[in-house]
Tab-separated table of N, CA, C and O in Angstrom:
chain	number	residue	atom	x	y	z
E	1	MET	N	-13.556	-15.783	-8.948
E	1	MET	CA	-12.225	-15.726	-9.656
E	1	MET	C	-11.467	-16.783	-9.781
E	1	MET	O	-11.281	-17.615	-8.698
E	2	SER	N	-10.785	-17.126	-10.944
E	2	SER	CA	-10.114	-18.483	-10.934
E	2	SER	C	-8.687	-18.124	-10.449
E	2	SER	O	-8.192	-16.955	-10.270
E	3	PRO	N	-8.142	-19.377	-10.159
E	3	PRO	CA	-6.712	-19.340	-9.181
E	3	PRO	C	-5.539	-18.595	-10.199
E	3	PRO	O	-4.824	-17.796	-9.536
E	4	THR	N	-5.831	-18.670	-11.617
E	4	THR	CA	-4.702	-18.171	-12.456
E	4	THR	C	-4.851	-16.549	-12.348
E	4	THR	O	-3.916	-15.769	-12.277
E	5	ARG	N	-6.179	-16.151	-12.433
E	5	ARG	CA	-6.376	-14.516	-12.506
E	5	ARG	C	-5.967	-14.076	-10.905
E	5	ARG	O	-5.559	-12.890	-11.088
E	6	LEU	N	-6.273	-14.803	-10.026
E	6	LEU	CA	-5.955	-14.324	-8.818
E	6	LEU	C	-4.400	-14.176	-8.596
E	6	LEU	O	-3.836	-13.495	-7.946
E	7	ARG	N	-3.697	-15.332	-9.238
E	7	ARG	CA	-2.232	-15.274	-8.919
E	7	ARG	C	-1.524	-14.031	-9.882
E	7	ARG	O	-0.737	-13.434	-9.240
E	8	GLN	N	-2.382	-13.653	-10.896
E	8	GLN	CA	-1.828	-12.690	-11.594
E	8	GLN	C	-2.272	-11.346	-10.945
E	8	GLN	O	-1.347	-10.379	-11.047
E	9	ALA	N	-3.246	-11.329	-10.418
E	9	ALA	CA	-3.674	-10.145	-9.650
E	9	ALA	C	-2.737	-9.784	-8.427
E	9	ALA	O	-2.186	-8.718	-8.154
E	10	VAL	N	-2.449	-10.775	-7.575
E	10	VAL	CA	-1.737	-10.739	-6.383
E	10	VAL	C	-0.250	-10.726	-6.768
E	10	VAL	O	0.572	-10.096	-6.100
E	11	GLY	N	0.059	-11.340	-7.781
E	11	GLY	CA	1.486	-11.148	-8.151
E	11	GLY	C	1.931	-10.178	-9.066
E	11	GLY	O	3.184	-10.319	-9.466
E	12	ASN	N	1.259	-9.265	-9.296
E	12	ASN	CA	1.672	-8.193	-10.174
E	12	ASN	C	2.242	-7.140	-9.135
E	12	ASN	O	1.655	-6.500	-8.383
E	13	TRP	N	3.396	-6.805	-9.504
E	13	TRP	CA	4.331	-5.764	-8.724
E	13	TRP	C	3.496	-4.521	-8.703
E	13	TRP	O	3.518	-3.660	-7.694
E	14	ARG	N	2.745	-4.185	-9.909
E	14	ARG	CA	2.332	-2.655	-9.923
E	14	ARG	C	1.183	-2.572	-8.869
E	14	ARG	O	0.876	-1.529	-8.260
E	15	HIS	N	0.445	-3.631	-8.543
E	15	HIS	CA	-0.704	-3.737	-7.697
E	15	HIS	C	-0.221	-3.278	-6.187
E	15	HIS	O	-0.602	-2.514	-5.386
E	16	TRP	N	0.954	-4.005	-5.968
E	16	TRP	CA	1.694	-3.637	-4.725
E	16	TRP	C	2.195	-2.198	-4.465
E	16	TRP	O	2.243	-1.616	-3.395
E	17	TRP	N	2.753	-1.888	-5.740
E	17	TRP	CA	3.313	-0.444	-5.786
E	17	TRP	C	2.077	0.537	-5.500
E	17	TRP	O	2.275	1.682	-4.477
E	18	ASP	N	0.844	0.239	-6.130
E	18	ASP	CA	-0.239	1.065	-5.904
E	18	ASP	C	-0.861	1.005	-4.570
E	18	ASP	O	-1.148	2.120	-3.813
E	19	LEU	N	-0.695	-0.158	-3.893
E	19	LEU	CA	-1.269	-0.348	-2.519
E	19	LEU	C	-0.325	0.748	-1.521
E	19	LEU	O	-0.619	1.324	-0.754
E	20	ALA	N	1.039	0.501	-1.919
E	20	ALA	CA	1.919	1.303	-1.065
E	20	ALA	C	1.668	2.976	-1.231
E	20	ALA	O	1.835	3.714	-0.205
E	21	GLU	N	1.422	3.149	-2.428
E	21	GLU	CA	1.042	4.884	-2.553
E	21	GLU	C	-0.056	5.105	-1.824
E	21	GLU	O	-0.138	6.430	-1.057
E	22	VAL	N	-1.189	4.442	-1.626
E	22	VAL	CA	-2.612	4.781	-1.059
E	22	VAL	C	-2.102	4.752	0.489
E	22	VAL	O	-2.589	5.553	1.147
E	23	ALA	N	-1.286	3.476	0.968
E	23	ALA	CA	-1.297	3.708	2.332
E	23	ALA	C	-0.292	4.709	2.952
E	23	ALA	O	-0.701	5.378	3.896
E	24	PHE	N	0.652	5.104	2.020
E	24	PHE	CA	1.555	6.368	2.356
E	24	PHE	C	0.903	7.371	2.416
E	24	PHE	O	0.924	8.284	3.390
E	25	ALA	N	-0.156	7.644	1.422
E	25	ALA	CA	-0.711	8.970	1.298
E	25	ALA	C	-1.721	9.091	2.347
E	25	ALA	O	-2.059	10.095	3.047
E	26	GLY	N	-2.412	8.040	2.785
E	26	GLY	CA	-3.422	8.023	3.921
E	26	GLY	C	-2.607	8.264	5.202
E	26	GLY	O	-3.121	9.074	6.040
E	27	TRP	N	-1.689	7.843	5.530
E	27	TRP	CA	-0.612	7.965	6.819
E	27	TRP	C	-0.187	9.365	6.720
E	27	TRP	O	-0.257	10.109	7.668
E	28	LEU	N	0.217	9.821	5.676
E	28	LEU	CA	0.763	11.335	5.480
E	28	LEU	C	-0.335	12.262	5.761
E	28	LEU	O	-0.243	13.110	6.479
E	29	LEU	N	-1.400	12.149	5.155
E	29	LEU	CA	-2.634	12.999	5.352
E	29	LEU	C	-3.021	13.113	6.657
E	29	LEU	O	-3.068	14.281	7.448
E	30	VAL	N	-3.070	11.809	7.505
E	30	VAL	CA	-3.476	11.967	8.740
E	30	VAL	C	-2.367	12.813	9.662
E	30	VAL	O	-2.694	13.389	10.707
E	31	VAL	N	-1.226	12.312	9.498
E	31	VAL	CA	-0.188	12.827	10.238
E	31	VAL	C	-0.031	14.435	9.929
E	31	VAL	O	0.208	15.259	11.040
E	32	LEU	N	-0.138	14.948	8.677
E	32	LEU	CA	0.019	16.321	8.546
E	32	LEU	C	-1.308	17.308	9.033
E	32	LEU	O	-1.228	18.277	9.429
E	33	LEU	N	-2.480	16.487	9.190
E	33	LEU	CA	-3.479	17.075	9.664
E	33	LEU	C	-3.684	17.232	11.280
E	33	LEU	O	-4.723	17.538	11.790
E	34	GLY	N	-2.781	16.514	11.998
E	34	GLY	CA	-2.509	16.826	13.302
E	34	GLY	C	-2.912	15.482	13.989
E	34	GLY	O	-3.289	15.512	15.334
E	35	GLY	N	-3.275	14.170	13.511
E	35	GLY	CA	-3.725	13.094	13.969
E	35	GLY	C	-4.735	12.685	13.943
E	35	GLY	O	-5.652	13.547	13.354
E	36	PRO	N	-5.479	11.587	14.383
E	36	PRO	CA	-6.685	11.038	14.086
E	36	PRO	C	-7.860	11.815	14.551
E	36	PRO	O	-8.932	12.048	14.095
E	37	ASP	N	-7.619	12.189	15.884
E	37	ASP	CA	-8.563	13.037	16.631
E	37	ASP	C	-8.739	14.308	16.040
E	37	ASP	O	-9.895	14.912	15.782
E	38	ASN	N	-7.898	15.017	15.704
E	38	ASN	CA	-7.994	16.268	14.779
E	38	ASN	C	-8.612	16.114	13.471
E	38	ASN	O	-9.253	16.977	13.115
E	39	VAL	N	-8.243	15.201	12.848
E	39	VAL	CA	-8.850	14.936	11.592
E	39	VAL	C	-10.300	14.581	11.803
E	39	VAL	O	-11.184	15.300	10.792
E	40	GLY	N	-10.622	13.945	12.713
E	40	GLY	CA	-12.149	13.722	12.926
E	40	GLY	C	-13.029	15.048	13.144
E	40	GLY	O	-13.849	15.171	13.091
E	41	ARG	N	-12.286	15.957	13.908
E	41	ARG	CA	-12.666	17.284	14.314
E	41	ARG	C	-12.892	18.243	12.979
E	41	ARG	O	-13.810	18.906	12.790
E	42	LEU	N	-11.729	18.266	12.323
E	42	LEU	CA	-11.530	19.056	11.170
E	42	LEU	C	-12.849	18.523	10.091
E	42	LEU	O	-13.446	19.439	9.347
E	43	THR	N	-13.008	17.362	9.855
E	43	THR	CA	-13.725	16.911	8.710
E	43	THR	C	-15.286	16.725	9.335
E	43	THR	O	-16.169	16.601	8.359
E	44	GLY	N	-15.443	16.631	10.602
E	44	GLY	CA	-16.785	16.478	11.030
E	44	GLY	C	-17.168	14.843	10.965
E	44	GLY	O	-18.309	14.428	11.276
E	45	LEU	N	-16.155	13.868	10.766
E	45	LEU	CA	-16.247	12.646	10.522
E	45	LEU	C	-15.718	12.047	11.879
E	45	LEU	O	-15.061	10.929	11.756
E	46	GLY	N	-16.206	12.403	13.089
E	46	GLY	CA	-15.785	11.709	14.349
E	46	GLY	C	-16.099	10.288	14.351
E	46	GLY	O	-15.500	9.564	15.112
E	47	ALA	N	-17.025	9.804	13.727
E	47	ALA	CA	-17.525	8.460	13.988
E	47	ALA	C	-16.559	7.368	13.390
E	47	ALA	O	-16.413	6.301	13.629
E	48	ILE	N	-15.783	8.100	12.213
E	48	ILE	CA	-14.730	6.978	11.721
E	48	ILE	C	-13.465	7.242	12.360
E	48	ILE	O	-12.278	7.118	11.626
E	49	THR	N	-13.484	7.929	13.361
E	49	THR	CA	-11.909	8.079	13.927
E	49	THR	C	-11.228	6.770	14.112
E	49	THR	O	-9.776	6.695	13.759
E	50	PRO	N	-11.718	5.571	14.374
E	50	PRO	CA	-10.762	4.328	14.322
E	50	PRO	C	-10.036	4.131	13.086
E	50	PRO	O	-9.172	3.663	13.069
E	51	VAL	N	-10.795	4.467	11.908
E	51	VAL	CA	-10.098	4.295	10.582
E	51	VAL	C	-9.075	5.424	10.494
E	51	VAL	O	-7.964	4.983	10.038
E	52	PHE	N	-9.088	6.486	11.036
E	52	PHE	CA	-7.876	7.392	10.749
E	52	PHE	C	-6.784	6.922	11.985
E	52	PHE	O	-5.635	7.090	11.719
E	53	GLU	N	-7.324	6.338	12.883
E	53	GLU	CA	-6.082	5.890	13.999
E	53	GLU	C	-5.553	4.697	13.304
E	53	GLU	O	-4.374	4.614	13.186
E	54	LEU	N	-6.170	3.879	12.477
E	54	LEU	CA	-5.500	2.836	11.736
E	54	LEU	C	-4.558	3.176	10.820
E	54	LEU	O	-3.186	2.692	10.715
E	55	ALA	N	-4.898	4.331	10.101
E	55	ALA	CA	-4.125	4.844	9.111
E	55	ALA	C	-2.825	5.541	9.773
E	55	ALA	O	-1.803	5.386	9.230
E	56	ALA	N	-2.983	6.235	10.848
E	56	ALA	CA	-1.815	6.869	11.509
E	56	ALA	C	-1.009	5.775	12.181
E	56	ALA	O	0.442	5.817	12.207
E	57	ASN	N	-1.421	4.548	12.623
E	57	ASN	CA	-0.750	3.647	13.261
E	57	ASN	C	0.033	2.750	12.355
E	57	ASN	O	1.077	2.173	12.583
E	58	TRP	N	-0.657	2.460	11.280
E	58	TRP	CA	-0.288	1.455	10.297
E	58	TRP	C	-0.062	1.628	9.054
E	58	TRP	O	0.600	1.051	8.159
E	59	GLY	N	-0.394	3.146	8.528
E	59	GLY	CA	-0.226	3.324	7.166
E	59	GLY	C	1.162	3.247	6.893
E	59	GLY	O	1.623	2.824	5.581
E	60	PHE	N	2.279	3.635	7.381
E	60	PHE	CA	3.477	3.939	7.119
E	60	PHE	C	4.178	2.324	6.814
E	60	PHE	O	5.001	2.030	5.993
E	61	GLN	N	3.833	1.533	7.763
E	61	GLN	CA	4.428	0.199	7.912
E	61	GLN	C	3.894	-0.628	6.799
E	61	GLN	O	4.541	-1.358	6.114
E	62	ALA	N	2.623	-0.457	6.448
E	62	ALA	CA	1.805	-1.146	5.468
E	62	ALA	C	2.544	-0.692	3.922
E	62	ALA	O	2.683	-1.485	3.101
E	63	ALA	N	2.860	0.619	3.877
E	63	ALA	CA	3.558	1.182	2.755
E	63	ALA	C	4.937	0.509	2.421
E	63	ALA	O	5.140	0.260	1.360
E	64	LEU	N	5.516	0.476	3.649
E	64	LEU	CA	7.033	-0.206	3.378
E	64	LEU	C	6.961	-1.302	2.959
E	64	LEU	O	7.682	-2.005	2.144
E	65	ALA	N	6.037	-2.345	3.646
E	65	ALA	CA	5.822	-3.697	3.332
E	65	ALA	C	5.374	-3.925	1.891
E	65	ALA	O	5.887	-4.961	1.210
E	66	SER	N	4.359	-3.081	1.508
E	66	SER	CA	4.029	-3.228	0.134
E	66	SER	C	5.090	-2.855	-0.946
E	66	SER	O	5.129	-3.412	-2.060
E	67	VAL	N	5.822	-1.771	-0.610
E	67	VAL	CA	7.046	-1.574	-1.570
E	67	VAL	C	7.968	-2.707	-1.690
E	67	VAL	O	8.472	-2.847	-2.729
E	68	PHE	N	8.243	-3.224	-0.476
E	68	PHE	CA	9.340	-4.288	-0.594
E	68	PHE	C	8.769	-5.702	-1.352
E	68	PHE	O	9.514	-6.204	-2.021
E	69	VAL	N	7.382	-5.836	-1.249
E	69	VAL	CA	6.799	-7.077	-1.878
E	69	VAL	C	6.671	-6.705	-3.301
E	69	VAL	O	7.168	-7.612	-4.138
E	70	GLY	N	6.533	-5.646	-3.807
E	70	GLY	CA	6.497	-5.019	-5.016
E	70	GLY	C	7.701	-5.109	-5.744
E	70	GLY	O	7.765	-5.715	-6.758
E	71	PHE	N	8.845	-4.639	-4.956
E	71	PHE	CA	10.120	-4.839	-5.614
E	71	PHE	C	10.506	-6.280	-5.825
E	71	PHE	O	11.372	-6.671	-6.656
E	72	ALA	N	10.312	-7.117	-4.877
E	72	ALA	CA	10.680	-8.456	-5.036
E	72	ALA	C	9.836	-9.095	-6.114
E	72	ALA	O	10.536	-9.929	-6.865
E	73	LEU	N	8.508	-8.894	-6.346
E	73	LEU	CA	7.762	-9.261	-7.624
E	73	LEU	C	8.459	-8.770	-8.783
E	73	LEU	O	8.432	-9.632	-9.808
E	74	LEU	N	8.959	-7.600	-8.712
E	74	LEU	CA	9.302	-7.070	-10.074
E	74	LEU	C	10.818	-7.722	-10.340
E	74	LEU	O	11.077	-8.144	-11.526
E	75	HIS	N	11.407	-7.878	-9.259
E	75	HIS	CA	12.881	-8.519	-9.434
E	75	HIS	C	12.469	-10.056	-10.120
E	75	HIS	O	13.312	-10.617	-10.947
E	76	LEU	N	11.451	-10.771	-9.511
E	76	LEU	CA	11.226	-12.197	-9.915
E	76	LEU	C	10.831	-11.994	-11.471
E	76	LEU	O	11.128	-13.024	-12.229
E	77	ARG	N	10.009	-11.058	-11.710
E	77	ARG	CA	9.633	-10.991	-13.188
E	77	ARG	C	10.853	-10.738	-14.082
E	77	ARG	O	10.765	-11.100	-15.247
E	78	GLN	N	11.835	-9.713	-13.796
E	78	GLN	CA	12.767	-9.380	-14.598
E	78	GLN	C	13.785	-10.668	-14.654
E	78	GLN	O	14.284	-11.034	-15.788
E	79	GLU	N	13.863	-11.490	-13.642
E	79	GLU	CA	14.663	-12.626	-13.620
E	79	GLU	C	14.096	-13.759	-14.571
E	79	GLU	O	14.847	-14.311	-15.455
E	80	SER	N	12.877	-13.757	-14.473
E	80	SER	CA	12.067	-14.775	-15.363
E	80	SER	C	12.221	-14.308	-16.933
E	80	SER	O	12.116	-15.120	-17.848
E	81	ASP	N	12.067	-13.024	-17.186
E	81	ASP	CA	12.151	-12.490	-18.501
E	81	ASP	C	13.603	-12.657	-19.041
E	81	ASP	O	13.810	-13.005	-20.193
E	82	LEU	N	14.689	-12.535	-18.172
E	82	LEU	CA	15.991	-12.767	-18.657
E	82	LEU	C	16.284	-14.355	-18.951
E	82	LEU	O	16.905	-14.619	-19.601
E	83	ALA	N	15.583	-15.213	-18.309
E	83	ALA	CA	15.837	-16.513	-18.340
E	83	ALA	C	14.924	-16.923	-19.645
E	83	ALA	O	15.337	-18.033	-20.225
E	84	ASP	N	14.264	-16.437	-20.023
E	84	ASP	CA	13.377	-16.713	-21.376
E	84	ASP	C	14.239	-16.390	-22.611
E	84	ASP	O	14.997	-16.162	-22.946
């Protein structure tokens, strides 16, 4: 991947917003189902309980951080559009 394409992919506010949605949905699902251990028992996927623990512990923070980065990039884009 060329540096320009990478910069466009990482610098697009929509990608950060999508990441925030996925992180928040994962966190909310684990929390509503009763925590990582309960999700492992309900789904029969006890082997991937560490993934559920990661979603429960860091999903909300990752969603907030992604939202802030996305809004910052959106602001920069709007400012550059106004300057043009």
